[in-house]
Amino acid sequence: MGADHTRPAPSAPPRVRRLLVATVVPLLLATLITAVALWPRDTSTADPGTEPPRYHGTVTKVVTEPCPPTPETPDPGLATDDGPCGDVTVRVEQGPDSGRQVVTPLPAGPGAPDVAIGDEIILVELTDPTDPTTSMYTIAEHQRGKPLLWLVALFAAAIVAFGRWRGLAALAGLAASFAVLLTFVLPGISVGRSPLLVAVVGAALIMFVVLYLTHGVTVQTSVAVLGTLGSLILTGLLGTLATATTRLTGYGSEEAITLSMFQADVDLHGLLLAGIIIGSLGVLDDVTVTQAATVTELANANPGLSRRQLYRSATRVGRAHIASTVNTIVLAYAGASLPVLLLLTADSRPVSQILTSEFLAQEIVRSAVATLGLIAAVPLTTGLAAIVTTAGHNAVGGSGRSATAAPPPRPRAARVEVLEALSTSRAGPVTPVADRRADRDKNTDDPW
């Protein structure tokens, strides 16, 4: 997300910094106040008695055998093999039977785990409804804690090794994002708050924390924050208009229908809008930070560029970025819904009816609205960055010349001497020119 820039950014005048502070700080305070007002305080936890207990265990023995004939096929030669069939011996490692060996049926059926000796599995204790004193164990799934822990550790180590302190800040921002989602967004929607309002406020909280934590409290980051917030609001408005025009209800997936059965007070239409906003935030952050950094680097490379020239040059970079990101958004949604899309290909209905069905229509709206918000982020952020970057060029800054004055041309005699020096071999050792940047990894963005 974004880019690391190690060269000093053109200095912004104090009045521009004051203007950014006067704009960003009230927005931050408004976000915090709204979050406190919407914070779910009456969340109810699920009754642990409604779920069967689950315990860890280790497979010690597996015995397979032919499956018995079904009543529909009394002839063993005609029996359908729905196997595997057999028994599994498991050493229970938790619960009241810890340390005991229990025998459970071999898992069978679609999606059943394939177990072998030494596998670490999850046991579910089922109680006979007619006799509560009688219970039996069944194998639910494999234990995935250790592989996931190693994968997360590798993920974090790679980010820190490559990004160093900035990578560590990115991990902290990722943890903050999940904290906001798990403690504010999801509980807020569960207790009946407006999903759209909760998603906008939650996305704004994530944006402030992640951008400033990852990229520092700088003028450039503040421009990215304003661009992201404006694009999020536009995405919410476009999503509201698009879902109302296409008459989407939010009941386009099996998960939504199941959720409506367990939590009837959840607004599924608003939940659809909330998903669009939350899903757009990560890509918006990337685009806005990149555009702000691009304008800063262009101004640093050529302080003589005007505001219009900076905007046009950075916008060309944004067009290339958008062209690849649009494909990313569509493929991400398609990949997440691949089983359903594959099921729809076997549908006998006409293509026009399939495309206008509730499920595919909401995916089309989700992709189109996210892309429109992404496109709007490029000119908005680029324009703000160009204004802020060139604001200090009216007066003579640290560079010693104004923005309208181009770098002085090198005299022809000096160019000839340089060419002669390059074409002539030198006998002695070449003394390297000292790098004027002592610390290449030091972030020298202009602080507030």
Short mmCIF file of C-alpha atoms in Angstrom, two decimals:
data_model
loop_
_atom_site.label_atom_id
_atom_site.label_comp_id
_atom_site.label_asym_id
_atom_site.label_seq_id
_atom_site.Cartn_x
_atom_site.Cartn_y
_atom_site.Cartn_z
CA MET A 1 0.00 0.00 0.00
CA GLY A 2 1.68 3.16 -1.18
CA ALA A 3 5.33 3.73 -1.84
CA ASP A 4 8.36 4.56 0.26
CA HIS A 5 10.06 7.76 -0.76
CA THR A 6 13.42 8.60 0.69
CA ARG A 7 14.13 11.96 -0.91
CA PRO A 8 13.05 15.19 0.75
CA ALA A 9 9.67 16.51 -0.32
CA PRO A 10 9.26 20.17 -1.33
CA SER A 11 8.47 22.19 1.74
CA ALA A 12 4.87 23.30 2.23
CA PRO A 13 4.36 26.80 3.65
CA PRO A 14 2.96 27.18 7.18
CA ARG A 15 -0.41 28.44 5.92
CA VAL A 16 -0.89 25.23 3.92
CA ARG A 17 -0.04 23.12 6.94
CA ARG A 18 -2.47 25.12 9.07
CA LEU A 19 -5.17 24.65 6.44
CA LEU A 20 -4.58 20.88 6.37
CA VAL A 21 -4.69 20.70 10.16
CA ALA A 22 -7.90 22.76 10.20
CA THR A 23 -9.42 20.32 7.68
CA VAL A 24 -8.17 16.93 8.87
CA VAL A 25 -8.46 17.39 12.63
CA PRO A 26 -12.21 18.25 12.61
CA LEU A 27 -12.83 15.26 10.33
CA LEU A 28 -10.93 13.03 12.73
CA LEU A 29 -12.83 14.38 15.72
CA ALA A 30 -16.16 13.95 13.94
CA THR A 31 -15.24 10.35 13.12
CA LEU A 32 -14.29 9.61 16.74
CA ILE A 33 -17.44 11.24 18.14
CA THR A 34 -19.67 9.34 15.71
CA ALA A 35 -17.87 6.09 16.48
CA VAL A 36 -18.41 6.58 20.22
CA ALA A 37 -22.10 7.30 19.61
CA LEU A 38 -22.51 4.20 17.44
CA TRP A 39 -20.31 1.91 19.52
CA PRO A 40 -22.25 -1.28 20.37
CA ARG A 41 -22.68 -1.55 24.13
CA ASP A 42 -25.44 -4.14 24.38
CA THR A 43 -23.84 -6.96 22.40
CA SER A 44 -24.97 -10.40 23.51
CA THR A 45 -22.70 -13.38 23.23
CA ALA A 46 -23.91 -16.67 21.81
CA ASP A 47 -25.19 -19.20 24.31
CA PRO A 48 -22.40 -21.78 24.69
CA GLY A 49 -25.01 -24.41 25.50
CA THR A 50 -26.43 -24.34 21.99
CA GLU A 51 -23.23 -25.61 20.41
CA PRO A 52 -21.84 -29.10 21.02
CA PRO A 53 -18.45 -29.14 22.77
CA ARG A 54 -15.36 -29.52 20.60
CA TYR A 55 -12.11 -31.11 21.75
CA HIS A 56 -8.68 -31.76 20.27
CA GLY A 57 -7.57 -35.32 19.55
CA THR A 58 -4.94 -37.38 17.71
CA VAL A 59 -5.71 -40.30 15.41
CA THR A 60 -4.01 -43.49 16.60
CA LYS A 61 -5.70 -46.15 14.44
CA VAL A 62 -7.74 -46.30 11.23
CA VAL A 63 -9.73 -49.37 10.17
CA THR A 64 -11.52 -49.40 6.81
CA GLU A 65 -14.06 -51.95 5.66
CA PRO A 66 -16.57 -52.40 2.79
CA CYS A 67 -19.66 -50.32 3.11
CA PRO A 68 -22.86 -52.30 3.87
CA PRO A 69 -25.60 -52.38 1.23
CA THR A 70 -28.24 -49.72 1.47
CA PRO A 71 -31.94 -50.61 1.84
CA GLU A 72 -32.55 -49.44 -1.72
CA THR A 73 -29.96 -51.96 -3.02
CA PRO A 74 -30.22 -55.16 -0.96
CA ASP A 75 -27.87 -56.97 -3.33
CA PRO A 76 -24.27 -56.36 -2.09
CA GLY A 77 -23.06 -56.47 -5.68
CA LEU A 78 -25.28 -53.48 -6.50
CA ALA A 79 -24.44 -51.45 -3.40
CA THR A 80 -23.20 -47.94 -4.04
CA ASP A 81 -19.91 -47.13 -2.35
CA ASP A 82 -20.55 -43.94 -0.38
CA GLY A 83 -17.46 -44.65 1.70
CA PRO A 84 -15.04 -44.82 3.08
CA CYS A 85 -16.53 -46.90 5.86
CA GLY A 86 -14.86 -48.07 9.03
CA ASP A 87 -13.75 -46.88 12.47
CA VAL A 88 -11.16 -44.43 13.73
CA THR A 89 -9.50 -44.64 17.12
CA VAL A 90 -8.66 -41.23 18.56
CA ARG A 91 -6.78 -40.25 21.69
CA VAL A 92 -8.75 -37.41 23.30
CA GLU A 93 -6.53 -34.55 24.48
CA GLN A 94 -9.11 -32.23 26.06
CA GLY A 95 -12.30 -32.40 28.04
CA PRO A 96 -13.54 -34.92 30.59
CA ASP A 97 -12.23 -37.87 28.55
CA SER A 98 -8.73 -36.45 28.18
CA GLY A 99 -6.17 -39.23 27.74
CA ARG A 100 -8.74 -41.88 26.77
CA GLN A 101 -8.95 -43.75 23.48
CA VAL A 102 -12.36 -43.41 21.81
CA VAL A 103 -13.69 -45.07 18.68
CA THR A 104 -15.64 -42.97 16.18
CA PRO A 105 -16.99 -43.68 12.68
CA LEU A 106 -14.72 -42.92 9.77
CA PRO A 107 -15.81 -39.55 8.26
CA ALA A 108 -17.71 -40.00 4.99
CA GLY A 109 -19.67 -37.87 2.59
CA PRO A 110 -18.96 -34.66 0.65
CA GLY A 111 -16.31 -32.52 2.33
CA ALA A 112 -15.44 -35.15 4.93
CA PRO A 113 -11.85 -34.91 6.24
CA ASP A 114 -9.40 -37.57 5.06
CA VAL A 115 -7.74 -38.84 8.24
CA ALA A 116 -4.62 -40.91 8.79
CA ILE A 117 -2.63 -42.13 11.78
CA GLY A 118 -1.00 -39.20 13.58
CA ASP A 119 -3.41 -36.55 12.29
CA GLU A 120 -4.50 -33.91 14.78
CA ILE A 121 -8.27 -33.53 14.49
CA ILE A 122 -11.26 -31.83 16.14
CA LEU A 123 -13.77 -34.06 17.92
CA VAL A 124 -17.40 -33.05 18.45
CA GLU A 125 -19.30 -34.65 21.35
CA LEU A 126 -22.90 -35.37 20.38
CA THR A 127 -25.51 -36.22 23.01
CA ASP A 128 -28.40 -38.56 22.34
CA PRO A 129 -31.58 -36.41 22.61
CA THR A 130 -33.56 -39.37 23.94
CA ASP A 131 -30.93 -40.22 26.58
CA PRO A 132 -28.84 -37.22 27.72
CA THR A 133 -26.48 -39.55 29.60
CA THR A 134 -25.37 -41.19 26.34
CA SER A 135 -22.95 -39.41 24.04
CA MET A 136 -20.62 -40.22 21.18
CA TYR A 137 -17.73 -38.52 19.39
CA THR A 138 -17.50 -37.67 15.70
CA ILE A 139 -14.61 -36.17 13.72
CA ALA A 140 -15.46 -32.66 12.52
CA GLU A 141 -12.27 -31.43 10.84
CA HIS A 142 -8.50 -31.20 11.08
CA GLN A 143 -6.69 -28.92 13.50
CA ARG A 144 -5.34 -26.00 11.48
CA GLY A 145 -3.92 -23.86 14.24
CA LYS A 146 -0.23 -24.73 13.82
CA PRO A 147 -0.07 -24.47 9.98
CA LEU A 148 -1.92 -21.16 10.09
CA LEU A 149 0.39 -19.88 12.82
CA TRP A 150 3.47 -20.75 10.76
CA LEU A 151 1.96 -19.13 7.68
CA VAL A 152 1.14 -15.93 9.56
CA ALA A 153 4.64 -15.89 11.07
CA LEU A 154 6.18 -16.25 7.60
CA PHE A 155 3.90 -13.50 6.30
CA ALA A 156 4.92 -11.11 9.10
CA ALA A 157 8.63 -11.96 8.82
CA ALA A 158 8.64 -11.31 5.05
CA ILE A 159 6.95 -7.93 5.49
CA VAL A 160 9.32 -6.83 8.25
CA ALA A 161 12.40 -8.14 6.40
CA PHE A 162 11.52 -6.22 3.26
CA GLY A 163 9.85 -3.13 4.71
CA ARG A 164 11.83 -2.89 7.97
CA TRP A 165 10.29 -0.21 10.21
CA ARG A 166 7.67 0.65 7.63
CA GLY A 167 6.78 -3.01 7.30
CA LEU A 168 6.39 -3.22 11.07
CA ALA A 169 4.11 -0.17 10.94
CA ALA A 170 2.11 -1.84 8.18
CA LEU A 171 1.58 -4.90 10.39
CA ALA A 172 0.42 -2.65 13.22
CA GLY A 173 -2.00 -0.97 10.82
CA LEU A 174 -3.31 -4.37 9.72
CA ALA A 175 -3.91 -5.34 13.35
CA ALA A 176 -5.72 -2.04 13.93
CA SER A 177 -7.93 -2.68 10.89
CA PHE A 178 -9.01 -6.07 12.21
CA ALA A 179 -9.56 -4.56 15.66
CA VAL A 180 -11.96 -1.95 14.23
CA LEU A 181 -13.78 -4.57 12.17
CA LEU A 182 -14.16 -7.05 15.04
CA THR A 183 -14.96 -4.59 17.84
CA PHE A 184 -16.96 -1.91 16.02
CA VAL A 185 -18.18 -2.73 12.50
CA LEU A 186 -19.40 -6.31 12.93
CA PRO A 187 -20.92 -5.88 16.43
CA GLY A 188 -22.50 -2.58 15.37
CA ILE A 189 -24.25 -4.20 12.41
CA SER A 190 -25.25 -7.20 14.55
CA VAL A 191 -27.11 -5.05 17.09
CA GLY A 192 -29.15 -3.33 14.39
CA ARG A 193 -27.19 -0.15 13.64
CA SER A 194 -27.33 1.23 10.10
CA PRO A 195 -24.80 -0.89 8.17
CA LEU A 196 -24.01 1.97 5.76
CA LEU A 197 -23.30 4.47 8.55
CA VAL A 198 -21.30 1.93 10.56
CA ALA A 199 -19.26 0.99 7.47
CA VAL A 200 -18.46 4.61 6.59
CA VAL A 201 -17.39 5.46 10.14
CA GLY A 202 -15.45 2.21 10.51
CA ALA A 203 -13.70 2.73 7.17
CA ALA A 204 -12.78 6.28 8.20
CA LEU A 205 -11.32 5.01 11.50
CA ILE A 206 -9.29 2.39 9.66
CA MET A 207 -8.12 4.97 7.15
CA PHE A 208 -6.88 7.46 9.77
CA VAL A 209 -5.08 4.81 11.81
CA VAL A 210 -3.52 2.88 8.94
CA LEU A 211 -2.38 5.79 6.77
CA TYR A 212 -0.84 7.88 9.55
CA LEU A 213 0.66 4.86 11.30
CA THR A 214 2.15 3.43 8.11
CA HIS A 215 3.23 6.60 6.29
CA GLY A 216 3.71 9.06 9.15
CA VAL A 217 1.98 12.31 10.07
CA THR A 218 3.03 14.31 7.01
CA VAL A 219 1.50 16.71 4.54
CA GLN A 220 1.61 14.05 1.85
CA THR A 221 -0.24 11.53 4.04
CA SER A 222 -2.86 14.15 4.90
CA VAL A 223 -3.52 14.70 1.20
CA ALA A 224 -4.00 10.94 0.77
CA VAL A 225 -6.37 10.92 3.76
CA LEU A 226 -8.53 13.67 2.27
CA GLY A 227 -8.55 11.96 -1.12
CA THR A 228 -9.51 8.62 0.42
CA LEU A 229 -12.27 10.09 2.56
CA GLY A 230 -13.77 11.99 -0.37
CA SER A 231 -13.69 8.87 -2.53
CA LEU A 232 -15.30 6.77 0.22
CA ILE A 233 -18.19 9.23 0.53
CA LEU A 234 -18.63 9.23 -3.25
CA THR A 235 -18.55 5.42 -3.28
CA GLY A 236 -21.27 5.30 -0.63
CA LEU A 237 -23.48 7.70 -2.60
CA LEU A 238 -22.96 5.81 -5.86
CA GLY A 239 -23.64 2.50 -4.11
CA THR A 240 -26.89 3.81 -2.62
CA LEU A 241 -28.04 5.09 -6.01
CA ALA A 242 -27.00 1.91 -7.86
CA THR A 243 -28.66 -0.51 -5.42
CA ALA A 244 -31.84 1.56 -5.40
CA THR A 245 -31.94 1.75 -9.21
CA THR A 246 -31.37 -1.98 -9.68
CA ARG A 247 -33.79 -2.84 -6.82
CA LEU A 248 -31.30 -5.05 -5.00
CA THR A 249 -32.52 -6.48 -1.70
CA GLY A 250 -29.31 -7.99 -0.31
CA TYR A 251 -30.75 -11.54 -0.36
CA GLY A 252 -28.57 -12.59 -3.27
CA SER A 253 -26.52 -15.24 -1.50
CA GLU A 254 -27.14 -18.24 0.72
CA GLU A 255 -25.12 -16.63 3.51
CA ALA A 256 -27.40 -13.58 3.50
CA ILE A 257 -30.51 -15.74 3.68
CA THR A 258 -29.04 -17.76 6.55
CA LEU A 259 -28.11 -14.55 8.38
CA SER A 260 -31.67 -13.26 8.04
CA MET A 261 -32.90 -16.41 9.80
CA PHE A 262 -30.60 -15.97 12.81
CA GLN A 263 -30.63 -12.16 13.00
CA ALA A 264 -33.83 -10.78 11.57
CA ASP A 265 -33.02 -7.19 12.59
CA VAL A 266 -29.97 -6.92 10.26
CA ASP A 267 -30.61 -4.71 7.23
CA LEU A 268 -29.28 -6.84 4.38
CA HIS A 269 -29.62 -4.03 1.86
CA GLY A 270 -27.46 -1.83 4.05
CA LEU A 271 -25.11 -4.75 4.62
CA LEU A 272 -24.56 -4.95 0.86
CA LEU A 273 -23.60 -1.25 0.79
CA ALA A 274 -21.33 -1.74 3.80
CA GLY A 275 -19.51 -4.55 2.00
CA ILE A 276 -18.93 -2.32 -1.01
CA ILE A 277 -17.40 0.43 1.13
CA ILE A 278 -15.19 -1.84 3.24
CA GLY A 279 -14.05 -3.72 0.15
CA SER A 280 -13.15 -0.48 -1.64
CA LEU A 281 -11.10 0.96 1.21
CA GLY A 282 -7.94 -1.12 0.71
CA VAL A 283 -7.67 -0.32 -2.99
CA LEU A 284 -8.50 3.36 -2.40
CA ASP A 285 -5.69 3.65 0.15
CA ASP A 286 -3.24 2.24 -2.35
CA VAL A 287 -4.31 4.61 -5.14
CA THR A 288 -4.42 7.79 -3.05
CA VAL A 289 -1.07 7.20 -1.35
CA THR A 290 0.54 6.37 -4.69
CA GLN A 291 -0.86 9.50 -6.36
CA ALA A 292 0.25 11.76 -3.51
CA ALA A 293 3.72 10.21 -3.59
CA THR A 294 3.90 10.53 -7.38
CA VAL A 295 3.17 14.25 -7.28
CA THR A 296 5.76 14.73 -4.55
CA GLU A 297 8.44 12.82 -6.44
CA LEU A 298 7.74 14.68 -9.69
CA ALA A 299 8.01 18.03 -7.92
CA ASN A 300 11.20 16.90 -6.22
CA ALA A 301 12.73 15.72 -9.51
CA ASN A 302 11.83 18.93 -11.35
CA PRO A 303 10.89 21.88 -9.11
CA GLY A 304 10.21 23.92 -12.25
CA LEU A 305 7.01 22.01 -13.08
CA SER A 306 3.84 24.06 -12.81
CA ARG A 307 0.70 22.91 -11.03
CA ARG A 308 -0.92 21.94 -14.33
CA GLN A 309 2.16 20.00 -15.43
CA LEU A 310 2.31 18.12 -12.13
CA TYR A 311 -1.36 17.23 -12.39
CA ARG A 312 -1.09 15.99 -15.97
CA SER A 313 2.04 13.93 -15.35
CA ALA A 314 0.73 12.30 -12.16
CA THR A 315 -2.64 11.63 -13.79
CA ARG A 316 -0.91 9.63 -16.53
CA VAL A 317 0.57 7.44 -13.81
CA GLY A 318 -2.87 7.14 -12.24
CA ARG A 319 -4.41 6.00 -15.50
CA ALA A 320 -1.92 3.14 -15.76
CA HIS A 321 -2.57 2.24 -12.12
CA ILE A 322 -6.35 2.27 -12.57
CA ALA A 323 -6.15 0.14 -15.74
CA SER A 324 -4.52 -2.69 -13.77
CA THR A 325 -6.51 -2.19 -10.57
CA VAL A 326 -9.89 -2.47 -12.29
CA ASN A 327 -8.97 -5.96 -13.45
CA THR A 328 -7.83 -6.76 -9.92
CA ILE A 329 -11.18 -5.74 -8.42
CA VAL A 330 -13.26 -7.76 -10.87
CA LEU A 331 -11.08 -10.86 -10.56
CA ALA A 332 -11.10 -10.61 -6.75
CA TYR A 333 -14.89 -10.64 -6.69
CA ALA A 334 -15.03 -13.41 -9.30
CA GLY A 335 -12.51 -15.54 -7.39
CA ALA A 336 -14.45 -15.21 -4.15
CA SER A 337 -17.64 -16.31 -5.92
CA LEU A 338 -16.14 -18.94 -8.20
CA PRO A 339 -18.21 -21.92 -6.95
CA VAL A 340 -21.45 -20.02 -7.47
CA LEU A 341 -20.35 -18.76 -10.87
CA LEU A 342 -19.51 -22.32 -11.88
CA LEU A 343 -22.94 -23.42 -10.73
CA LEU A 344 -24.56 -20.68 -12.78
CA THR A 345 -22.82 -21.88 -15.95
CA ALA A 346 -24.85 -25.09 -15.68
CA ASP A 347 -28.07 -23.10 -15.45
CA SER A 348 -30.43 -23.69 -18.35
CA ARG A 349 -31.83 -20.15 -18.25
CA PRO A 350 -30.86 -17.57 -20.92
CA VAL A 351 -27.72 -15.55 -20.30
CA SER A 352 -29.71 -12.33 -19.92
CA GLN A 353 -31.73 -13.84 -17.08
CA ILE A 354 -28.62 -15.16 -15.35
CA LEU A 355 -26.82 -11.80 -15.55
CA THR A 356 -29.83 -9.95 -14.14
CA SER A 357 -30.39 -12.40 -11.28
CA GLU A 358 -30.02 -11.06 -7.75
CA PHE A 359 -26.65 -12.69 -7.11
CA LEU A 360 -24.86 -11.64 -10.31
CA ALA A 361 -26.53 -8.23 -10.35
CA GLN A 362 -25.18 -7.38 -6.91
CA GLU A 363 -21.69 -8.53 -7.93
CA ILE A 364 -21.84 -6.33 -11.04
CA VAL A 365 -23.00 -3.38 -8.95
CA ARG A 366 -20.28 -4.05 -6.38
CA SER A 367 -17.54 -4.09 -9.02
CA ALA A 368 -18.86 -1.09 -10.95
CA VAL A 369 -19.35 1.14 -7.89
CA ALA A 370 -15.94 0.26 -6.45
CA THR A 371 -14.32 1.05 -9.81
CA LEU A 372 -16.11 4.40 -10.13
CA GLY A 373 -14.96 5.40 -6.66
CA LEU A 374 -11.44 4.32 -7.57
CA ILE A 375 -11.44 6.38 -10.75
CA ALA A 376 -12.67 9.43 -8.85
CA ALA A 377 -9.84 9.05 -6.33
CA VAL A 378 -7.17 9.72 -8.97
CA PRO A 379 -8.12 13.27 -10.06
CA LEU A 380 -9.25 14.21 -6.55
CA THR A 381 -6.04 13.16 -4.81
CA THR A 382 -3.79 14.31 -7.64
CA GLY A 383 -5.39 17.76 -7.70
CA LEU A 384 -5.06 18.17 -3.92
CA ALA A 385 -1.44 17.00 -4.00
CA ALA A 386 -0.58 19.37 -6.86
CA ILE A 387 -2.11 22.33 -5.03
CA VAL A 388 -0.33 21.54 -1.77
CA THR A 389 3.02 20.75 -3.42
CA THR A 390 3.15 23.93 -5.52
CA ALA A 391 1.77 26.18 -2.79
CA GLY A 392 5.25 26.88 -1.45
CA HIS A 393 6.72 27.76 -4.85
CA ASN A 394 5.30 31.25 -4.99
CA ALA A 395 8.02 32.37 -2.70
CA VAL A 396 11.64 31.32 -2.83
CA GLY A 397 11.94 28.11 -0.84
CA GLY A 398 14.67 25.85 0.28
CA SER A 399 15.72 25.22 -3.28
CA GLY A 400 16.60 28.87 -3.82
CA ARG A 401 14.39 29.42 -6.90
CA SER A 402 10.71 29.78 -7.61
CA ALA A 403 8.50 27.16 -9.20
CA THR A 404 8.19 29.07 -12.46
CA ALA A 405 11.92 29.31 -12.93
CA ALA A 406 13.33 26.31 -14.74
CA PRO A 407 16.71 24.92 -13.72
CA PRO A 408 19.50 27.00 -15.31
CA PRO A 409 20.89 25.40 -18.47
CA ARG A 410 24.34 23.91 -18.25
CA PRO A 411 26.93 25.93 -20.26
CA ARG A 412 28.06 24.32 -23.49
CA ALA A 413 31.70 24.47 -22.39
CA ALA A 414 30.88 22.50 -19.28
CA ARG A 415 29.10 19.83 -21.35
CA VAL A 416 32.13 19.48 -23.65
CA GLU A 417 34.46 19.07 -20.64
CA VAL A 418 32.22 16.38 -19.18
CA LEU A 419 32.16 14.44 -22.47
CA GLU A 420 35.93 14.62 -22.77
CA ALA A 421 36.36 13.43 -19.19
CA LEU A 422 34.06 10.48 -19.76
CA SER A 423 35.80 9.45 -22.99
CA THR A 424 39.32 9.63 -21.50
CA SER A 425 40.57 6.66 -19.43
CA ARG A 426 42.07 7.51 -16.08
CA ALA A 427 45.09 5.66 -14.73
CA GLY A 428 44.49 6.18 -11.05
CA PRO A 429 41.73 4.72 -8.96
CA VAL A 430 38.38 6.38 -9.30
CA THR A 431 37.26 8.13 -6.16
CA PRO A 432 33.51 7.67 -5.72
CA VAL A 433 31.44 10.72 -5.16
CA ALA A 434 30.06 10.77 -1.65
CA ASP A 435 26.38 10.15 -1.42
CA ARG A 436 24.76 13.29 -0.17
CA ARG A 437 21.98 11.24 1.38
CA ALA A 438 23.57 9.74 4.48
CA ASP A 439 20.59 7.56 5.34
CA ARG A 440 18.72 6.25 2.31
CA ASP A 441 16.05 4.64 4.45
CA LYS A 442 15.23 7.71 6.47
CA ASN A 443 11.79 9.10 5.77
CA THR A 444 12.23 12.82 5.04
CA ASP A 445 8.64 13.70 4.24
CA ASP A 446 7.65 17.16 5.31
CA PRO A 447 6.10 16.83 8.81
CA TRP A 448 3.32 19.02 10.06
#
